[in-house]
Tab-separated table of C-alpha atoms in Angstrom:
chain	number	residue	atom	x	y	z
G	1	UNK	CA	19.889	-20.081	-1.420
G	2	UNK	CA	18.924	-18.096	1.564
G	3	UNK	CA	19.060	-20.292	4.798
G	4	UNK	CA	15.778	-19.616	6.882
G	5	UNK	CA	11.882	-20.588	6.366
G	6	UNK	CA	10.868	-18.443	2.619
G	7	UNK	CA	7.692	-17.297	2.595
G	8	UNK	CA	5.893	-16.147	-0.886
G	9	UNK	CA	4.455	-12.819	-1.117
G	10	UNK	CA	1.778	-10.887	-3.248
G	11	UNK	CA	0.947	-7.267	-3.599
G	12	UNK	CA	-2.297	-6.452	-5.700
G	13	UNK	CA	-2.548	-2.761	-6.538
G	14	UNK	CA	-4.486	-1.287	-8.588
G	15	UNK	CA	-2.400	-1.498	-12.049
G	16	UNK	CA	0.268	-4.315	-10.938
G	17	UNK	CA	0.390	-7.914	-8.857
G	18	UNK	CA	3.842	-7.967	-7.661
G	19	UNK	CA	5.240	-11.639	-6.373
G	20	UNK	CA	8.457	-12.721	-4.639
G	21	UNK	CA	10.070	-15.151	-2.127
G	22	UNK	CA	11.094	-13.477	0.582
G	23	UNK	CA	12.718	-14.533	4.145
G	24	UNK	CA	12.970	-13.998	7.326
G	25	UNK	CA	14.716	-11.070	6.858
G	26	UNK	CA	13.229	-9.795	4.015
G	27	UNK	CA	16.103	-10.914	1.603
G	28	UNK	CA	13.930	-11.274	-2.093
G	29	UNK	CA	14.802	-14.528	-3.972
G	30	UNK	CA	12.779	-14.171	-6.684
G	31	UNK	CA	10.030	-11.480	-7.806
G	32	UNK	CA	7.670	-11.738	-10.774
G	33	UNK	CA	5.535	-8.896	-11.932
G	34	UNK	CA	2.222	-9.356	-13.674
G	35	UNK	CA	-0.258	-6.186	-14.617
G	36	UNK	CA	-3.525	-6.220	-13.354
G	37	UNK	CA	-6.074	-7.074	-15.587
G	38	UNK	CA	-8.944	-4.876	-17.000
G	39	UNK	CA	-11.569	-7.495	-15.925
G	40	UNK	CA	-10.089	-8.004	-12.010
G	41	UNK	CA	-13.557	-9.733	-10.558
G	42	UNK	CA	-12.215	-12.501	-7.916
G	43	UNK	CA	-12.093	-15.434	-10.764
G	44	UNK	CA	-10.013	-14.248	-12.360
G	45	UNK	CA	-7.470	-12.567	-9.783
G	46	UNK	CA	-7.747	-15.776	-7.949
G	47	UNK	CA	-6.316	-17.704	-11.620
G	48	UNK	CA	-3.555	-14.977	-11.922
G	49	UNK	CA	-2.348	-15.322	-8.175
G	50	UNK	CA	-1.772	-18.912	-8.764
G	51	UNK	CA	0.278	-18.704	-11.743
G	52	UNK	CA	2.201	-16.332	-10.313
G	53	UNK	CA	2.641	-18.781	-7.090
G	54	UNK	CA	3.400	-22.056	-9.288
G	55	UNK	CA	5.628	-20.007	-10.660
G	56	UNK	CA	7.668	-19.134	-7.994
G	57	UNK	CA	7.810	-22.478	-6.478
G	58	UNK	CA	9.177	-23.947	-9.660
G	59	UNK	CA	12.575	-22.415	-8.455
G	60	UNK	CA	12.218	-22.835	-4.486
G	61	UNK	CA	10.944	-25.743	-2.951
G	62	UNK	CA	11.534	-24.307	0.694
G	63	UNK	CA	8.188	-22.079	0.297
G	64	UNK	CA	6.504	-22.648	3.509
G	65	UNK	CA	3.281	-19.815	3.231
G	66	UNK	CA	1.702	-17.599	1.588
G	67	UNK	CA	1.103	-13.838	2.386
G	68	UNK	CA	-1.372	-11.672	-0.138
G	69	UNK	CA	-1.919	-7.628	0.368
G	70	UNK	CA	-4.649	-6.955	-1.355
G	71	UNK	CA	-6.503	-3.497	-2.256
G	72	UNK	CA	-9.528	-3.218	-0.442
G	73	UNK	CA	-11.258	-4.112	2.580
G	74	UNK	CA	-10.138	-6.667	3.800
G	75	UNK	CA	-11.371	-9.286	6.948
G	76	UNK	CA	-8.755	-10.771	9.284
G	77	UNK	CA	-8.203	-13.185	9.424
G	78	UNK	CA	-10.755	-15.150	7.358
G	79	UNK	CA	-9.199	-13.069	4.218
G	80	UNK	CA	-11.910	-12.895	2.567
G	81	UNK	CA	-12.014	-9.317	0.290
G	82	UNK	CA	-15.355	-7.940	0.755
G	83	UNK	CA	-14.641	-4.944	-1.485
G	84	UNK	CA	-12.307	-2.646	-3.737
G	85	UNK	CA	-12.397	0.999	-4.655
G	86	UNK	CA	-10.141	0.530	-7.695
G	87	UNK	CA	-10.444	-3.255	-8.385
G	88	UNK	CA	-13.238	-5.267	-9.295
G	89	UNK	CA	-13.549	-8.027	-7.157
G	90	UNK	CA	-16.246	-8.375	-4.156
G	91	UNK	CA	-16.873	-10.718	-1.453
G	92	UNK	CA	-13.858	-12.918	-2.471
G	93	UNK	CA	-12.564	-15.743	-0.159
G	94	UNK	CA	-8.806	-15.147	-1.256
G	95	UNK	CA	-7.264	-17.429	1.653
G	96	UNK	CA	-9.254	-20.256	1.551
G	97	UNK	CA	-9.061	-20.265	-2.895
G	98	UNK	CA	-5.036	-20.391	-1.991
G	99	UNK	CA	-5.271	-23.050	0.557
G	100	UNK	CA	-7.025	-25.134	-1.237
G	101	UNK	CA	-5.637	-25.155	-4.613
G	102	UNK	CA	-1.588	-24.514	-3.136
G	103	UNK	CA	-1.800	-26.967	0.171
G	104	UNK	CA	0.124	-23.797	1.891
G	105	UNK	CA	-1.083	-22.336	4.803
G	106	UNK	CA	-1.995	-18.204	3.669
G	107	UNK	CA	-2.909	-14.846	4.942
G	108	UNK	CA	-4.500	-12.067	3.717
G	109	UNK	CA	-4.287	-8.509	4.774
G	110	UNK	CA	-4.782	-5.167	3.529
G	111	UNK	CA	-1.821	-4.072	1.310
G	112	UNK	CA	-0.897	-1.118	3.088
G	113	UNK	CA	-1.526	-2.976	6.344
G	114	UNK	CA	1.035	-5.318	5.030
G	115	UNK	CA	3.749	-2.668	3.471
G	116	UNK	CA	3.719	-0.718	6.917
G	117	UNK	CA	5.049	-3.863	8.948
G	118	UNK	CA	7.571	-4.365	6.547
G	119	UNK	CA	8.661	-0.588	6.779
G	120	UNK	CA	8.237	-0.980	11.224
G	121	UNK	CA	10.177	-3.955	10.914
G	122	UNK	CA	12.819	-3.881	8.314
G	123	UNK	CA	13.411	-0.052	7.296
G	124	UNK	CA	15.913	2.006	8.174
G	125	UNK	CA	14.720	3.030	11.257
G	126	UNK	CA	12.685	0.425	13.264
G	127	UNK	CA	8.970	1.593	14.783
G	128	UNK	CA	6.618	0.385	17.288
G	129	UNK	CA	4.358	3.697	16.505
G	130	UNK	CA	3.977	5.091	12.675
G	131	UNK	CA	1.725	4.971	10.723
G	132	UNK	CA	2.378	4.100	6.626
G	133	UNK	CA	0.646	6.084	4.115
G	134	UNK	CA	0.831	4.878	0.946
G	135	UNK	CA	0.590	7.096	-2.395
G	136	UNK	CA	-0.094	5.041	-5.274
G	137	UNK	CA	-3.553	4.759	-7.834
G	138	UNK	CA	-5.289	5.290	-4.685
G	139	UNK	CA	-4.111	5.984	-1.018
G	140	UNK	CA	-3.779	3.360	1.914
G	141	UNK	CA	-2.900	3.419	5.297
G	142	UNK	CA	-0.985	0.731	7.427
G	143	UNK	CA	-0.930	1.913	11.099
G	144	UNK	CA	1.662	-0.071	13.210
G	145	UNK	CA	1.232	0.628	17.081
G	146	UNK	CA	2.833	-1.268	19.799
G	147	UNK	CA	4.719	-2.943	17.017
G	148	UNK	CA	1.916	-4.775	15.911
G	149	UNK	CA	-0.524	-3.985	12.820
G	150	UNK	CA	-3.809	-1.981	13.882
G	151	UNK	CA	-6.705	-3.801	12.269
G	152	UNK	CA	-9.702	-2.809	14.244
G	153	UNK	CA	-11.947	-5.691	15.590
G	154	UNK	CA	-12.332	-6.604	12.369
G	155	UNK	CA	-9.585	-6.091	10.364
G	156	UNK	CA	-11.757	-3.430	8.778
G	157	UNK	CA	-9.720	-0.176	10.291
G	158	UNK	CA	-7.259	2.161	9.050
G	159	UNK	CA	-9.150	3.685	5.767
G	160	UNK	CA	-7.447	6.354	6.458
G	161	UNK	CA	-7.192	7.544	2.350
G	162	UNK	CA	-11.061	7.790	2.792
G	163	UNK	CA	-11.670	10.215	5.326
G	164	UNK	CA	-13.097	13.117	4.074
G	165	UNK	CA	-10.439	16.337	3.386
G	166	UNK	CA	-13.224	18.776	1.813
G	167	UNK	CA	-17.028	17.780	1.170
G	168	UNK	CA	-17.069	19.843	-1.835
G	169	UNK	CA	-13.932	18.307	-3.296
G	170	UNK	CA	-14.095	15.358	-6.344
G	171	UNK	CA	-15.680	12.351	-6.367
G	172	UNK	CA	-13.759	9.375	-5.043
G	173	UNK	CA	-13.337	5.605	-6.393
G	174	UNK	CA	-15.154	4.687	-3.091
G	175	UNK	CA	-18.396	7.041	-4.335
G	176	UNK	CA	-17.909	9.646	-1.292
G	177	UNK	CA	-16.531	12.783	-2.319
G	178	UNK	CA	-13.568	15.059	-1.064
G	179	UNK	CA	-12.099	11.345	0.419
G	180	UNK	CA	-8.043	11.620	0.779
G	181	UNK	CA	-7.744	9.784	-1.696
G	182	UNK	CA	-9.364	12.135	-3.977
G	183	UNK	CA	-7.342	14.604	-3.857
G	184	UNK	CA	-4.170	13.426	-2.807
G	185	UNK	CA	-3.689	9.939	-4.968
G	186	UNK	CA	-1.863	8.839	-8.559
G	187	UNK	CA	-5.704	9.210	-10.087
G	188	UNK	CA	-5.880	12.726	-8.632
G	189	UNK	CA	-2.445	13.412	-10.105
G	190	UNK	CA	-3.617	12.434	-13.275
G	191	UNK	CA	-7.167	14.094	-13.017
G	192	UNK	CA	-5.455	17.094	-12.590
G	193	UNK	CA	-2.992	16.819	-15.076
G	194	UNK	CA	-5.782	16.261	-17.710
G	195	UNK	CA	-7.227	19.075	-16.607
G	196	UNK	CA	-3.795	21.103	-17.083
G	197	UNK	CA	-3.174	19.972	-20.269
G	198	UNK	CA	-6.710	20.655	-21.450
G	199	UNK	CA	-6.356	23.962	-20.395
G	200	UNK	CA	-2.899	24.487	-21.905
G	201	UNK	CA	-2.150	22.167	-24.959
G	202	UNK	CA	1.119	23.723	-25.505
G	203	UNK	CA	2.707	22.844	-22.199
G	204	UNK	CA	4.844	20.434	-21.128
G	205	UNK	CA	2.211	18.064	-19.748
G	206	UNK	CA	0.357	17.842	-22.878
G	207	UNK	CA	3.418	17.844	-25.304
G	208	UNK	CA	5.046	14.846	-22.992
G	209	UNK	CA	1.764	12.536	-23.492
G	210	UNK	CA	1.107	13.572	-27.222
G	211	UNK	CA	5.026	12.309	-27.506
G	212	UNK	CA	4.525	9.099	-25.702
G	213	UNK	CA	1.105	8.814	-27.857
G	214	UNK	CA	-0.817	8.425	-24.365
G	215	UNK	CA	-3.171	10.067	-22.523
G	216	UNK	CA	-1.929	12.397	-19.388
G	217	UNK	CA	-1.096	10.071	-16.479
G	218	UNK	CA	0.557	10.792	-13.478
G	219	UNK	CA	3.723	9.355	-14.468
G	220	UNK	CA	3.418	12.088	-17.185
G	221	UNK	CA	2.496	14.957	-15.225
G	222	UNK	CA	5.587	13.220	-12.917
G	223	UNK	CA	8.402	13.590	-15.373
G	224	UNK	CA	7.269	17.419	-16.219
G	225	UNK	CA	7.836	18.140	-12.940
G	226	UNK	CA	11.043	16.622	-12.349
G	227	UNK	CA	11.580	18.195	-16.049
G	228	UNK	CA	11.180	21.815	-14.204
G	229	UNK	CA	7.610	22.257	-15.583
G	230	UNK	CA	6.142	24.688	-13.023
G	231	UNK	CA	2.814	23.707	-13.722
G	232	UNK	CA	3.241	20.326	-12.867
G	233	UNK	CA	5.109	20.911	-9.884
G	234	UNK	CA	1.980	23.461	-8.828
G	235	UNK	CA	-0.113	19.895	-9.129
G	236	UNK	CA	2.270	18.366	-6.807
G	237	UNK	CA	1.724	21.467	-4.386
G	238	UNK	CA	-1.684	21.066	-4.452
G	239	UNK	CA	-1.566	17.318	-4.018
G	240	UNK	CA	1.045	17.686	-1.242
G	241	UNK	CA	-1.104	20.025	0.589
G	242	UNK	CA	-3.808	17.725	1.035
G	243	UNK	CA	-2.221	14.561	1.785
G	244	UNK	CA	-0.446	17.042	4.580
G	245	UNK	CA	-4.185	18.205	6.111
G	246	UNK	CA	-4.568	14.653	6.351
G	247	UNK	CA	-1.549	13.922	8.039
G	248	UNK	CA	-1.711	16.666	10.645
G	249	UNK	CA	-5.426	15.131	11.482
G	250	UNK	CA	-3.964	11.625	11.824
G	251	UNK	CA	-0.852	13.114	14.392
G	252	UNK	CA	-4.237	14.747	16.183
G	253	UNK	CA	-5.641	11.159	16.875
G	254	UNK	CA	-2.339	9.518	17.551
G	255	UNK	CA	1.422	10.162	18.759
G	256	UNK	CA	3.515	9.103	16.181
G	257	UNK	CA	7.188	8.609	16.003
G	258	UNK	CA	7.251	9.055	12.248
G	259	UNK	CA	4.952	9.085	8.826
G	260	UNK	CA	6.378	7.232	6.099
G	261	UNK	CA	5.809	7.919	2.737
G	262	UNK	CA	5.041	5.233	-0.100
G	263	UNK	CA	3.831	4.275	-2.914
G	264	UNK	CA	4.500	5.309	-6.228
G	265	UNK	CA	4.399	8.995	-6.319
G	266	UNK	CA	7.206	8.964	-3.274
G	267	UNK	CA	9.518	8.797	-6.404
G	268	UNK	CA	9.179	11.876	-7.304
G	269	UNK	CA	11.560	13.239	-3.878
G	270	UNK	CA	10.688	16.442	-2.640
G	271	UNK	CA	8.233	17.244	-4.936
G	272	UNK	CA	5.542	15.125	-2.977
G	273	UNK	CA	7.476	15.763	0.295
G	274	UNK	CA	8.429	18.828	0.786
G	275	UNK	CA	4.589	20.523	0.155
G	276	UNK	CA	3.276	17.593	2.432
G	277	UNK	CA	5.607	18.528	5.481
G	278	UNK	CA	4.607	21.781	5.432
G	279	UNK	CA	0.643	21.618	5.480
G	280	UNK	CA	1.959	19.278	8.329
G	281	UNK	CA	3.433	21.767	10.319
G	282	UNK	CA	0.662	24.399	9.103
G	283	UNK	CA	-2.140	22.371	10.161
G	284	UNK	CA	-0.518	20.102	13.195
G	285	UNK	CA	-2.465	20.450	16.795
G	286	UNK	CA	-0.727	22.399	19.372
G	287	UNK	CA	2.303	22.176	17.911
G	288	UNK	CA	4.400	24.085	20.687
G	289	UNK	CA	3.079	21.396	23.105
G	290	UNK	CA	3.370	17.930	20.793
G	291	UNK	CA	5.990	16.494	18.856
G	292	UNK	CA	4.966	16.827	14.927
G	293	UNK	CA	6.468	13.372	13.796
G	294	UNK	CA	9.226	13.748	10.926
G	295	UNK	CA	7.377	12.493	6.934
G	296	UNK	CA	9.847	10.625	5.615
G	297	UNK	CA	10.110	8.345	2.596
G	298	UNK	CA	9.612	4.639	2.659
G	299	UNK	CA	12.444	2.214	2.959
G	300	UNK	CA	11.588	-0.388	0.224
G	301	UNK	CA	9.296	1.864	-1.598
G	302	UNK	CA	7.304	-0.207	-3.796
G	303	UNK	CA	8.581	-3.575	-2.959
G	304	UNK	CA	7.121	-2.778	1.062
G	305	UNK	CA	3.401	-4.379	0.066
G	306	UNK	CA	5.078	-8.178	-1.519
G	307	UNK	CA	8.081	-7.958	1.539
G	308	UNK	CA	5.744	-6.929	4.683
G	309	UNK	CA	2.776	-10.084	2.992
G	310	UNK	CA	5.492	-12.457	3.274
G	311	UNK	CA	6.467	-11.486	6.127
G	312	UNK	CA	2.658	-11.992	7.975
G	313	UNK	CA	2.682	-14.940	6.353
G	314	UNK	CA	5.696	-16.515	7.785
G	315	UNK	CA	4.646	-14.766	11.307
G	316	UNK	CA	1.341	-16.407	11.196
G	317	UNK	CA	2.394	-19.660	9.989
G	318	UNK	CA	5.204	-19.508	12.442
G	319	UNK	CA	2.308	-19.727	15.508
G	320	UNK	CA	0.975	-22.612	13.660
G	321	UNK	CA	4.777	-24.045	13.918
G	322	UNK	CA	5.824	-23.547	17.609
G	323	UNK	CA	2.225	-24.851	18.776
G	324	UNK	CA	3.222	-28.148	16.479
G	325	UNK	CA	6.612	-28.326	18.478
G	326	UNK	CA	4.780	-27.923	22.002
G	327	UNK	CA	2.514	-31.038	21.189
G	328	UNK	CA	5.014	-32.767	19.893
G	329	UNK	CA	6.272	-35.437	22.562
């Protein structure tokens, strides 16, 4: 068993919860994996997070928090959920349901909020200024500066995947359209792919998903492209050049040492990458005169949202412990 206070961490995303005991320094001990489910209003989220707690526990006794990174917007540090593009659940009082039923003390952040500390603190390169952008169903953003997560006054900052790319562009989860996110996520991946295999039923994008009996996803559209298919790698062009614009307009507003890529299109290598550095470097502000920050992919990839939760979680309980110690006579 890892020496060190252990720390529980959950990742809701749109399609997946992830779980796993993590410690200090962010060594995982266990991991569970449950999918989300079709009817995700806070009841039953709340019912699935607590199985997949009780289960953890059952093989480590040392659990001394909870962390959750949840999808959505998110108040600190009540964490209370007020609302989620892809998810279901609204106004949902996520820390105090986990207090209460666990007897743990919890915390409850955005998930990208969450996977960016982990990548600031733990990734190959440490960070005091980068900002996280995570590619996944939909986009997030963790900003890290001065070390420390930016929240806003109200934890309500860094909705970065909805700022808007192109007015005219599609409609996004959040009911804007041409948001980030629209045009630069796993559901515009797959929206486009759709559209590409309408359009050519014969091609590799539509042969792939009749095969797997499916409709086009991104994972499809994903594996054409690292297949060779040129018109799925023209749909990670497209995608790449968007979530670029938006990166050039984020290095505008702040000086970066680095943007890290995550989420679960960053699998896909230089695909996603290489188009995204260069509408970068096309679109960065006085380039000759400011550093464009290197993109680079994320250290623990999809494992940064459940690692960087526990991680808050044993930060915030850790206050909690060294005031205890200072009143203690």
């Amino acid at each position: 068993m890892t020496n060190g206070r252990r720390a529980i961490g959950l990742d809701i995303g749109g399609t997946k919860v992830a779980g796993a005991i993590v410690a200090e320094d962010g060594t995982v001990t266990a991991e569970t994996l449950r999918r989300t489910p079709e009817t995700s209003d806070s009841a039953t989220m709340t019912a699935l997070l607590l199985e997949m707690v009780d289960e953890l526990r059952k093989g480590d006794d040392g659990v001394a928090a909870i962390g959750v990174g949840a999808a959505g917007t998110v108040e600190w540090p009540t964490g209370r959920i007020r609302w989620a593009p892809n998810n279901e659940y609204r106004d949902w009082n996520v820390r105090a349901e986990l207090e209460r039923a666990t007897g743990l003390p919890a915390v409850v952040d955005n998930d990208a909020n969450v996977a960016g500390l982990a990548e600031a603190r733990l990734g190959t390169t440490r960070y005091d200024e980068m900002i996280l952008v995570t590619v996944g169903t939909g986009i997030g953003t963790g900003i890290v500066l001065g070390g420390r997560i930016y929240r806003g006054p109200h934890g309500l900052g860094a909705e970065i995947g909805h700022m808007n790319v192109t007015p005219d562009g599609p409609q996004c989860g959040c009911g804007n359209y041409g948001c980030l996110e629209a045009l630069a996520s796993g559901t515009a991946l797959t929206r486009m792919g759709r559209s590409a295999a309408a359009g050519d039923p014969d091609g590799m994008i539509a042969t792939l998903a009749a095969e797997s009996g499916a409709e086009v996803t991104g994972q499809i559209v994903t594996m054409a492209a690292m297949a060779g298919d040129r018109t799925a790698a023209s749909l990670f062009a497209r995608l790449g050049r968007s979530l670029g614009i938006g990166i050039a307009s984020m290095n505008a507003i702040f000086e970066l040492e680095a943007v890290v890529i995550g989420g679960g299109l960053v699998d896909a290598g230089e695909l996603l990458l290489e188009p995204t550095r260069r509408a970068a470097r096309e679109f960065a502000y006085a380039p000759t005169a400011r550093p464009i920050p290197p993109i680079v992919p994320a250290t623990y990839r999809g494992d940064a949202g459940k690692i960087g939760a526990a991680l808050l979680a044993l930060e915030d309980a850790g206050k909690h412990w060294r005031r205890e110690e200072r009143s203690t006579p």
